[in-house]
């Protein structure tokens, strides 16, 4: 909203798309995406917004009444002034005393000012009250919804777009629901009042002063066509600048290590200058409005004065009436252009708010793909038997990822999944916590169809350690406790000790109370992994899924991790996407995957004896390892 810099006297924040704007089929004009602007009035959207405001109906009614009072008291003022002048001049002409009149009118004006003050204060307080509560409510709703949405939603959405809905779209919508709607209403009421007062004063003069409206409308019409385009350009420009800054800050290590500072600055400068240019262009357009309004109001003033002059000259009206008319009309003409201009300018605000509302409801309307079936059951004592019965699975319709995948895992068994990149290992493990639903076959846990199990009881029994551990800001203890809030400090210590993380945690100054930065950046990769292990086992899951990290860690941490793995896997049904030979060898069974199918299955000795894919992989890894060991020896020796 600040993209347009300052605003006119009306407090507007952006020009809008003209009513006569041609819209491309795909909502694009000149390559600019018009997603930013929606229909000004969308009955369906409005209906959706009503429930948000109904809890505040009394506040809204108060705000509305206050607004009408403000308008009335403001727009009655010129009328009263005009009448006052007429009366007073008349009395002076007749040689009567005017002190009583001056006092009466003075009191009336003061009273109006006080009423207007109170009403305006009430209006602002009410809209503030509603607005901030709406924001809190809508954000809370969206946050809850985002956490419920399925993986498929996140596969298809950009983080930035999701974020902007929760941060800026809600603000636009909130403004629409509070001050925006009220302002437009106030403008229309104001306009109607002014026109009413003008005609009440004098029909001919009213028509004369309104004569300048058509040219103003015509100008605004043409102006909007350019302004809308300029407006979109500024929005796009600042969005690009922001995302560029964001990318550079997040990737600053790579930037510096690759020596890209100068090149990146050059690229940024281009975007930054583009932003400047679009804003300057927009400012030029905006600058054209005020002078025009000034000119037109001068013209209207002139016309009114001429007509009054002619009438006085012809003796049609008294001098006192002429003076009164002139005062009232001039004051009205001055005020008249504010609502006119505001309405035109609010047009864009409305469009943007509608577009924002559309995006918000689109998000809230996205149902979590995966939800509890009505007859879903609670799994209390999970043994940990997992059966894939000829499972078919695809992310994208028509592109099978798993085909007739058939695997039967006994409780407590450790399965190592190996295979080339893209073979479908991660996909197999994503089905067990039901991040995605299968497309064919059956997936059973303890003999129960996974779709018949309550999601909460499913996740309670499964822990997942991702390839890239994701730690949250907070202390180490908070992070280990993440999945089981009732874990005691003792539980946390036990878990950390079991995976061998206690050693390095105890060496930290603040131990378990050490505060982690975003994503745990102040720990080493191996340390982050150990913490994510501790986090996984503190929940004591029956089924453990582990995407083993390929990252190289030092030999000491490597040993710790290996020991941790042994502890973690013991007594649990485990699926390990394994890269370490030691993990693979110690698995009960190794599943070799190829193109979403099981190519080979068996333990290490069996598979080596089969002399197939696994044997090849093993030999390659083995020779690779021996070379590495030889190299280490050479450098050390
Ligand atoms: N979210 C997704 N949306 C669409 N396709 C996906 C998605 N995730 C994976 N795929 C596709 O599914 C196939 C299997 O991917 P998967 O991640 O299971 O492989 P992987 O065996 O774990 O590979 P890697 O060893 O590299 O981790 C790949 O062809 C991949 O392109
Ligand atoms: Mg993977």
XYZ file of C-alpha atoms and ligand atoms in Angstrom:
669
model
C 0.000 0.000 0.000
C 2.923 2.258 0.618
C 4.091 1.605 -2.906
C 2.574 4.767 -4.181
C 4.315 6.965 -1.724
C 2.203 9.833 -0.502
C -1.448 10.232 -1.258
C -3.737 13.078 -2.125
C -5.855 14.886 0.377
C -8.341 12.050 0.230
C -5.863 9.642 1.774
C -5.974 7.273 -1.150
C -3.358 4.714 -1.816
C -3.547 3.765 -5.428
C -5.187 4.458 -8.706
C -7.382 1.895 -10.256
C -8.461 0.064 -13.280
C -10.846 2.046 -15.387
C -14.420 1.015 -15.736
C -13.824 0.787 -19.443
C -10.666 -1.272 -19.069
C -10.208 -3.989 -21.628
C -9.231 -7.201 -20.015
C -7.252 -9.878 -21.782
C -8.580 -13.409 -21.824
C -6.018 -14.579 -19.300
C -6.401 -11.491 -17.148
C -3.238 -9.996 -18.553
C -2.710 -6.645 -20.122
C 0.626 -5.707 -21.601
C 2.237 -8.614 -19.887
C 1.154 -7.492 -16.438
C -0.788 -9.933 -14.416
C -4.140 -8.595 -13.385
C -4.539 -11.144 -10.624
C -4.090 -8.202 -8.330
C -7.439 -6.748 -9.222
C -10.758 -8.439 -8.895
C -14.339 -7.564 -9.610
C -15.434 -4.577 -7.581
C -18.623 -6.226 -6.546
C -18.762 -9.954 -6.205
C -21.981 -11.037 -4.546
C -20.652 -14.467 -3.746
C -17.595 -13.084 -1.971
C -19.635 -10.503 -0.118
C -21.909 -13.244 1.148
C -18.873 -15.126 2.419
C -17.626 -12.092 4.303
C -20.835 -11.430 6.190
C -20.294 -14.135 8.844
C -16.993 -12.488 9.737
C -18.693 -9.216 10.514
C -21.920 -10.464 12.120
C -20.354 -10.902 15.574
C -19.621 -7.189 15.413
C -23.005 -6.100 14.093
C -23.578 -3.680 16.965
C -20.185 -2.144 16.525
C -20.822 -1.914 12.790
C -24.173 -0.254 13.324
C -22.571 2.222 15.718
C -19.847 2.936 13.186
C -22.451 3.415 10.479
C -24.571 5.787 12.540
C -21.497 7.759 13.561
C -20.448 7.976 9.956
C -23.824 9.370 8.900
C -23.685 11.896 11.747
C -20.198 12.987 10.704
C -21.345 13.458 7.112
C -24.482 15.303 8.115
C -22.720 17.684 10.466
C -19.931 18.342 7.991
C -22.093 18.919 4.992
C -24.740 20.922 6.838
C -22.110 23.459 7.781
C -21.917 25.404 4.485
C -25.697 25.487 4.290
C -25.927 26.987 7.754
C -23.126 29.435 7.021
C -24.894 30.555 3.857
C -28.162 31.036 5.679
C -26.401 32.831 8.507
C -24.711 35.285 6.191
C -27.930 35.962 4.347
C -29.835 36.601 7.543
C -27.129 38.747 9.111
C -26.616 40.876 6.010
C -30.368 41.335 5.790
C -30.551 42.524 9.392
C -27.641 44.865 8.951
C -29.368 46.286 5.880
C -32.534 46.790 7.932
C -30.500 48.415 10.714
C -31.370 45.684 13.244
C -29.109 44.195 15.877
C -27.259 41.035 14.790
C -25.568 40.007 18.029
C -28.274 37.432 18.878
C -27.998 35.919 15.396
C -24.247 35.747 15.525
C -24.432 34.065 18.909
C -27.059 31.571 17.772
C -25.284 30.608 14.591
C -21.958 30.520 16.383
C -23.375 28.154 18.980
C -24.906 25.992 16.293
C -21.591 25.686 14.465
C -19.722 24.860 17.661
C -22.339 22.273 18.512
C -21.959 20.750 15.058
C -18.188 20.619 15.459
C -18.515 18.867 18.821
C -21.010 16.354 17.477
C -18.810 15.741 14.471
C -15.804 15.212 16.728
C -17.570 12.699 18.944
C -19.062 10.871 15.984
C -15.752 10.661 14.163
C -14.016 9.419 17.283
C -16.688 6.749 17.752
C -16.458 5.710 14.126
C -12.680 5.292 14.252
C -12.817 3.402 17.509
C -15.444 1.042 16.187
C -13.654 0.302 12.929
C -10.400 -0.170 14.822
C -12.103 -2.501 17.245
C -13.615 -4.591 14.470
C -10.588 -4.434 12.177
C -7.953 -5.715 14.560
C -10.187 -8.484 15.819
C -10.985 -9.521 12.270
C -7.277 -9.688 11.504
C -6.587 -11.876 14.493
C -9.497 -14.135 13.681
C -8.733 -14.547 10.015
C -5.038 -15.158 10.617
C -5.830 -17.731 13.253
C -8.246 -19.466 10.937
C -5.749 -19.524 8.098
C -2.925 -20.726 10.308
C -5.017 -23.610 11.574
C -6.105 -24.435 8.070
C -2.582 -24.312 6.674
C -1.459 -26.817 9.273
C -4.227 -29.184 8.278
C -3.685 -29.055 4.547
C -2.203 -32.078 2.870
C 1.216 -32.432 1.333
C -0.240 -32.236 -2.137
C -1.310 -28.668 -1.500
C 2.225 -27.690 -0.558
C 3.637 -29.558 -3.530
C 1.689 -27.246 -5.787
C 1.952 -23.938 -3.948
C 4.774 -21.474 -3.693
C 5.642 -20.574 -0.134
C 5.694 -16.902 -1.046
C 2.147 -16.966 -2.335
C 0.878 -18.773 0.745
C 2.697 -16.327 2.972
C 1.319 -13.251 1.249
C -2.218 -14.508 1.792
C -1.709 -14.726 5.512
C 0.222 -11.488 5.796
C -1.013 -8.947 3.271
C -4.227 -10.283 1.757
C -5.871 -10.431 5.169
C -4.948 -6.818 5.787
C -6.507 -5.745 2.500
C -9.634 -7.702 3.264
C -9.812 -6.343 6.784
C -9.529 -2.806 5.451
C -12.283 -3.492 2.993
C -14.556 -4.858 5.687
C -13.972 -1.921 7.990
C -12.768 1.452 6.803
C -12.970 0.670 3.084
C -16.640 -0.189 2.967
C -17.444 2.647 5.324
C -15.442 5.190 3.328
C -17.158 4.339 0.082
C -20.492 4.518 1.808
C -19.525 7.814 3.421
C -18.467 9.184 0.052
C -21.758 8.284 -1.555
C -23.739 9.661 1.358
C -21.608 12.793 1.303
C -22.206 13.223 -2.387
C -25.929 12.742 -1.996
C -26.007 15.217 0.891
C -24.065 17.843 -1.035
C -26.276 17.486 -4.072
C -29.325 17.609 -1.819
C -28.153 20.791 -0.087
C -27.196 22.376 -3.410
C -30.620 21.757 -4.860
C -32.259 22.869 -1.613
C -30.391 26.146 -1.940
C -31.030 26.769 -5.607
C -31.794 24.462 -8.514
C -30.212 26.559 -11.228
C -27.011 27.159 -9.285
C -26.858 23.474 -8.391
C -27.030 22.508 -12.048
C -24.359 25.070 -12.929
C -21.932 23.748 -10.347
C -22.568 20.139 -11.349
C -21.730 20.976 -14.964
C -18.048 20.260 -14.360
C -18.679 16.680 -13.277
C -18.911 15.108 -16.763
C -15.467 16.387 -17.834
C -14.005 15.131 -14.549
C -15.547 11.699 -15.083
C -14.242 11.605 -18.619
C -10.748 12.478 -17.473
C -10.808 9.918 -14.681
C -11.981 7.272 -17.114
C -8.977 7.726 -19.370
C -6.622 8.299 -16.494
C -7.608 5.028 -14.846
C -6.633 2.973 -17.851
C -3.048 4.170 -17.447
C -3.109 4.253 -13.711
C -4.203 0.630 -13.379
C -1.315 -0.503 -15.506
C 1.121 1.698 -13.610
C -0.241 0.421 -10.349
C 0.279 -3.220 -11.278
C 3.758 -2.373 -12.472
C 4.746 -0.889 -9.145
C 3.384 -3.919 -7.319
C 5.255 -6.332 -9.532
C 8.427 -4.277 -9.319
C 8.489 -4.215 -5.536
C 7.617 -7.908 -5.398
C 10.618 -8.734 -7.561
C 12.860 -6.522 -5.467
C 11.655 -8.231 -2.305
C 12.085 -11.746 -3.555
C 15.544 -10.890 -4.855
C 16.599 -9.536 -1.482
C 15.098 -12.557 0.201
C 16.939 -14.993 -2.021
C 20.217 -13.201 -1.561
C 19.950 -13.030 2.190
C 18.989 -16.692 2.524
C 21.703 -17.767 0.154
C 24.357 -15.375 1.382
C 26.834 -18.182 1.969
C 26.656 -19.319 -1.608
C 26.725 -15.732 -2.839
C 29.924 -15.004 -0.957
C 31.585 -18.310 -1.597
C 30.977 -17.963 -5.329
C 32.077 -14.350 -5.362
C 28.764 -13.281 -6.826
C 28.459 -10.030 -4.868
C 29.212 -7.709 -7.771
C 27.099 -9.584 -10.297
C 24.205 -9.865 -7.871
C 24.429 -6.189 -7.077
C 24.290 -5.422 -10.782
C 21.160 -7.562 -11.140
C 19.624 -6.075 -8.046
C 20.372 -2.586 -9.264
C 18.404 -3.297 -12.404
C 15.373 -4.434 -10.421
C 15.762 -1.577 -7.978
C 15.907 0.968 -10.779
C 12.920 -0.609 -12.442
C 11.064 -0.174 -9.190
C 12.105 3.467 -9.077
C 10.972 4.048 -12.659
C 7.592 2.483 -12.169
C 7.008 4.480 -9.029
C 8.063 7.718 -10.677
C 5.718 7.044 -13.573
C 2.927 6.283 -11.160
C 3.688 9.419 -9.182
C 3.509 11.488 -12.376
C 0.106 10.066 -13.132
C -1.036 10.664 -9.626
C 0.266 14.203 -9.683
C -2.070 14.985 -12.572
C -5.212 14.413 -10.544
C -4.991 17.131 -7.937
C -4.321 20.059 -10.285
C -7.181 18.958 -12.497
C -9.533 18.800 -9.565
C -8.346 22.255 -8.552
C -8.927 23.644 -12.024
C -12.382 22.150 -12.274
C -13.405 23.424 -8.868
C -12.167 26.882 -9.870
C -14.226 26.659 -13.029
C -17.284 25.655 -11.028
C -16.661 28.505 -8.606
C -16.344 30.919 -11.484
C -19.570 29.693 -13.083
C -21.478 30.023 -9.838
C -20.121 33.534 -9.242
C -21.044 34.583 -12.779
C -24.597 33.324 -12.403
C -24.972 34.997 -9.011
C -23.455 38.162 -10.439
C -25.884 38.229 -13.364
C -28.820 37.658 -11.053
C -27.789 40.416 -8.690
C -27.150 42.736 -11.616
C -30.621 41.984 -12.973
C -32.030 42.568 -9.519
C -33.351 39.003 -9.345
C -31.945 38.499 -5.858
C -30.979 40.646 -2.957
C -27.346 41.344 -2.182
C -27.667 39.460 1.118
C -28.977 36.344 -0.592
C -26.233 36.632 -3.207
C -23.611 36.697 -0.472
C -25.180 33.762 1.347
C -25.485 31.710 -1.831
C -21.955 32.492 -2.855
C -20.581 31.385 0.534
C -22.583 28.177 0.695
C -21.934 27.188 -2.910
C -18.246 27.915 -2.779
C -17.879 25.833 0.344
C -19.852 22.990 -1.204
C -17.872 23.080 -4.412
C -14.710 22.837 -2.360
C -16.010 19.763 -0.575
C -17.762 18.271 -3.513
C -14.657 16.998 -5.268
C -13.309 15.044 -2.352
C -15.928 12.288 -2.406
C -15.961 12.226 -6.205
C -12.239 11.727 -6.362
C -12.267 9.274 -3.473
C -14.877 7.088 -5.077
C -12.886 6.861 -8.275
C -9.743 6.077 -6.361
C -11.391 3.621 -3.989
C -12.341 1.621 -7.020
C -8.909 0.019 -7.146
C -8.837 -0.546 -3.434
C -12.071 -2.449 -3.787
C -10.755 -4.483 -6.667
C -7.624 -5.379 -4.750
C -9.531 -6.254 -1.641
C -11.860 -8.467 -3.643
C -8.918 -10.197 -5.263
C -7.388 -10.676 -1.810
C -10.663 -11.984 -0.433
C -10.892 -14.366 -3.332
C -7.429 -15.725 -2.572
C -8.175 -16.048 1.134
C -11.396 -17.955 0.588
C -9.742 -20.076 -2.035
C -7.250 -21.111 0.610
C -9.865 -21.681 3.291
C -11.969 -23.642 0.811
C -9.162 -25.999 -0.039
C -10.162 -29.069 1.870
C -7.452 -31.177 3.376
C -7.287 -34.007 0.922
C -6.604 -36.402 3.711
C -9.063 -36.459 6.578
C -10.537 -38.921 9.018
C -13.184 -41.213 7.582
C -16.451 -41.043 9.550
C -15.924 -44.599 10.745
C -12.201 -44.180 11.437
C -10.929 -46.072 14.433
C -8.416 -45.243 17.111
C -5.282 -47.378 17.090
C -4.129 -47.697 20.662
C -1.638 -50.524 20.954
C 0.177 -50.619 17.640
C 2.316 -53.669 17.064
C 3.883 -52.279 13.945
C 2.980 -54.649 11.186
C 2.904 -52.868 7.833
C 1.510 -54.430 4.679
C 1.701 -52.921 1.240
C -0.678 -54.983 -0.891
C 0.030 -54.282 -4.549
C 0.049 -50.547 -3.964
C -0.174 -48.138 -6.879
C 0.669 -44.518 -6.278
C 1.092 -41.373 -8.329
C 1.655 -37.715 -7.483
C 0.526 -36.504 -10.860
C -2.353 -38.338 -12.486
C -1.056 -40.551 -15.238
C 2.512 -40.629 -13.952
C 2.823 -43.763 -11.820
C 5.507 -43.582 -9.152
C 4.849 -46.873 -7.348
C 3.493 -49.811 -9.299
C 2.131 -52.954 -7.699
C 4.377 -52.340 -4.736
C 4.046 -55.364 -2.488
C 5.854 -55.525 0.835
C 4.976 -57.170 4.125
C 6.831 -55.991 7.175
C 6.731 -57.814 10.493
C 6.551 -55.876 13.766
C 10.023 -54.808 14.810
C 11.612 -55.510 11.452
C 14.116 -53.088 9.934
C 13.731 -52.528 6.219
C 16.451 -50.747 4.299
C 15.279 -49.077 1.103
C 17.943 -48.628 -1.525
C 17.886 -47.711 -5.167
C 18.771 -45.012 -7.628
C 17.613 -41.466 -7.217
C 13.962 -41.128 -8.206
C 13.298 -44.835 -7.710
C 10.492 -44.066 -5.245
C 12.082 -44.659 -1.834
C 10.861 -41.451 -0.239
C 7.455 -42.014 -1.811
C 7.103 -45.399 -0.087
C 7.781 -43.831 3.292
C 5.445 -40.874 2.628
C 2.506 -43.267 2.333
C 2.850 -44.756 5.809
C 1.997 -41.566 7.781
C -0.589 -40.925 5.034
C 0.969 -37.770 3.659
C -0.576 -38.981 0.437
C -3.295 -41.507 -0.263
C -2.575 -44.474 -2.451
C -4.243 -44.852 -5.824
C -4.602 -48.610 -5.879
C -4.094 -51.672 -3.722
C -4.102 -51.586 0.061
C -1.911 -50.284 2.826
C -2.527 -51.919 6.195
C -1.121 -51.221 9.623
C -1.670 -54.090 12.033
C -4.095 -55.405 9.451
C -6.239 -52.238 9.454
C -6.650 -50.206 6.271
C -4.745 -46.990 6.842
C -7.731 -44.987 5.572
C -9.813 -46.401 8.419
C -7.417 -45.239 11.120
C -7.760 -41.876 12.815
C -4.960 -39.641 11.569
C -4.065 -38.514 15.063
C -3.541 -42.058 16.264
C -1.536 -42.825 13.155
C 0.859 -39.943 13.628
C 1.155 -40.676 17.335
C 2.639 -44.051 16.504
C 4.956 -42.958 13.721
C 8.074 -40.833 13.916
C 9.899 -39.522 10.913
C 13.436 -38.300 10.678
C 13.893 -36.286 7.534
C 16.997 -36.258 5.436
C 17.447 -32.589 6.277
C 16.514 -32.248 9.915
C 14.263 -29.279 10.474
C 14.757 -27.669 13.838
C 12.632 -24.829 15.124
C 13.639 -21.724 16.999
C 13.555 -22.402 20.712
C 15.767 -24.344 23.075
C 17.255 -27.767 22.434
C 14.880 -29.180 25.031
C 11.900 -27.606 23.213
C 13.034 -29.196 20.002
C 13.393 -32.663 21.482
C 10.024 -32.309 23.193
C 8.430 -31.176 19.943
C 6.254 -34.199 19.294
C 5.339 -35.008 22.895
C 4.600 -31.958 24.967
C 4.230 -33.931 28.194
C 7.768 -35.325 28.004
C 9.609 -34.561 31.247
C 13.142 -33.199 31.406
C 14.155 -36.686 32.414
C 12.535 -38.175 29.266
C 14.425 -35.666 27.173
C 17.721 -36.526 28.796
C 17.085 -40.226 28.329
C 16.269 -39.762 24.660
C 19.305 -37.571 24.095
C 21.517 -40.069 25.864
C 20.081 -42.955 23.875
C 21.113 -41.337 20.616
C 24.401 -40.048 22.041
C 23.457 -36.389 21.737
C 23.992 -35.791 25.456
C 27.725 -35.598 24.951
C 27.737 -32.437 22.867
C 24.690 -30.923 24.565
C 26.378 -31.147 27.964
C 29.397 -29.372 26.538
C 27.266 -26.390 25.483
C 27.246 -23.457 27.895
C 23.564 -23.601 28.538
C 23.109 -27.311 27.879
C 19.538 -28.253 27.068
C 18.503 -24.624 27.424
C 20.716 -23.533 24.560
C 18.591 -21.446 22.241
C 18.678 -22.550 18.632
C 18.578 -20.043 15.832
C 16.177 -20.418 12.957
C 16.524 -23.966 11.663
C 19.234 -24.687 14.182
C 21.887 -22.835 12.194
C 24.121 -22.568 15.241
C 24.627 -26.336 15.368
C 26.616 -28.544 13.060
C 24.799 -30.772 10.600
C 25.646 -33.887 12.588
C 24.454 -32.287 15.819
C 21.192 -31.281 14.191
C 20.759 -34.851 13.097
C 21.318 -36.221 16.565
C 18.735 -33.803 17.952
C 16.221 -34.849 15.349
C 16.893 -38.470 16.347
C 16.237 -37.637 19.970
C 13.069 -35.838 18.926
C 11.928 -38.909 17.012
C 12.413 -41.360 19.833
C 11.172 -39.250 22.714
C 7.728 -39.982 21.294
C 8.576 -43.692 21.495
C 6.933 -44.560 18.168
C 6.136 -48.100 17.051
C 7.038 -47.262 13.497
C 10.092 -45.265 12.612
C 10.885 -43.777 9.251
C 14.322 -42.498 8.615
C 15.592 -40.790 5.506
C 19.258 -41.175 6.169
C 21.252 -38.051 5.466
C 23.990 -38.314 2.908
C 25.830 -35.387 4.414
C 29.365 -36.122 5.405
C 30.018 -35.780 9.076
C 33.260 -36.275 10.933
C 34.211 -39.815 11.934
C 33.380 -39.217 15.586
C 29.858 -37.969 14.843
C 29.529 -40.719 12.286
C 30.159 -43.271 15.042
C 27.701 -41.506 17.310
C 25.072 -41.546 14.591
C 25.647 -45.205 13.903
C 25.264 -46.064 17.562
C 22.188 -43.849 17.692
C 20.682 -45.690 14.757
C 21.166 -49.035 16.457
C 19.358 -47.797 19.554
C 16.588 -46.173 17.607
C 15.808 -49.066 15.335
C 15.807 -51.697 18.047
C 12.336 -53.077 18.750
C 10.605 -50.804 16.236
C 9.307 -51.407 12.779
C 11.690 -49.256 10.805
C 11.982 -48.068 7.255
C 15.384 -46.665 6.555
C 16.299 -45.029 3.303
C 19.866 -45.976 3.787
C 23.079 -44.644 2.369
C 25.509 -46.008 4.937
C 26.728 -49.458 4.167
C 26.645 -50.276 7.862
C 22.945 -49.397 8.115
C 22.143 -51.382 5.021
C 24.048 -54.430 6.164
C 22.454 -54.515 9.575
C 18.904 -54.262 8.208
C 16.737 -57.367 8.454
C 15.790 -57.027 4.832
C 16.956 -54.821 2.037
C 14.467 -53.665 -0.577
C 16.132 -52.672 -3.813
C 13.838 -50.363 -5.741
C 13.801 -49.610 -9.415
C 11.186 -47.491 -11.194
C 8.708 -47.736 -8.358
C 8.916 -51.476 -8.077
C 10.813 -53.936 -5.960
C 13.684 -55.238 -8.024
C 15.300 -57.367 -5.342
C 14.582 -58.189 -1.745
C 16.527 -60.093 0.904
C 19.289 -59.602 3.444
C 22.786 -58.524 2.586
C 24.270 -61.969 2.104
C 21.354 -63.205 0.025
C 21.454 -60.210 -2.268
C 25.203 -60.314 -2.737
C 24.850 -63.981 -3.598
C 22.118 -63.115 -6.142
C 24.694 -61.081 -7.986
C 22.114 -58.580 -9.247
C 21.616 -54.832 -8.856
C 22.420 -54.837 -5.165
C 25.613 -56.765 -5.677
C 26.651 -54.176 -8.272
C 25.764 -51.296 -5.977
C 27.607 -52.941 -3.148
C 30.729 -53.585 -5.174
C 30.714 -49.998 -6.406
C 30.251 -48.587 -2.924
C 32.808 -51.002 -1.588
C 35.521 -50.126 -4.048
C 34.633 -46.482 -3.544
C 35.035 -46.931 0.179
C 38.310 -48.750 -0.055
C 39.678 -46.046 -2.345
C 38.608 -43.449 0.159
C 40.203 -45.333 2.992
C 43.386 -45.693 1.022
C 43.375 -41.953 0.323
C 42.877 -41.190 4.001
C 45.791 -43.395 4.853
C 47.962 -41.713 2.264
C 47.253 -38.223 3.585
C 47.676 -39.313 7.149
C 50.836 -41.243 6.421
N 5.903 -34.057 -4.677
C 6.054 -34.662 -5.864
N 5.280 -34.321 -6.906
C 5.423 -34.928 -8.081
N 6.306 -35.886 -8.332
C 7.121 -36.265 -7.346
C 7.025 -35.664 -6.056
N 7.948 -36.249 -5.255
C 8.576 -37.158 -6.027
N 8.086 -37.176 -7.270
C 8.499 -38.071 -8.339
O 8.350 -39.386 -7.887
C 9.438 -40.184 -8.259
C 10.020 -40.879 -7.044
O 10.528 -39.896 -6.174
P 11.122 -40.229 -4.754
O 11.327 -38.952 -4.056
O 10.259 -41.239 -4.098
O 12.517 -40.876 -5.147
P 13.683 -41.379 -4.192
O 13.887 -42.806 -4.506
O 13.396 -41.028 -2.797
O 14.927 -40.555 -4.741
P 16.196 -39.934 -3.922
O 17.133 -41.035 -3.656
O 16.777 -38.952 -4.884
O 15.665 -39.290 -2.700
C 10.423 -39.281 -8.967
O 10.300 -39.518 -10.350
C 9.959 -37.889 -8.635
O 10.145 -37.035 -9.732
Mg 14.266 -39.527 -1.480
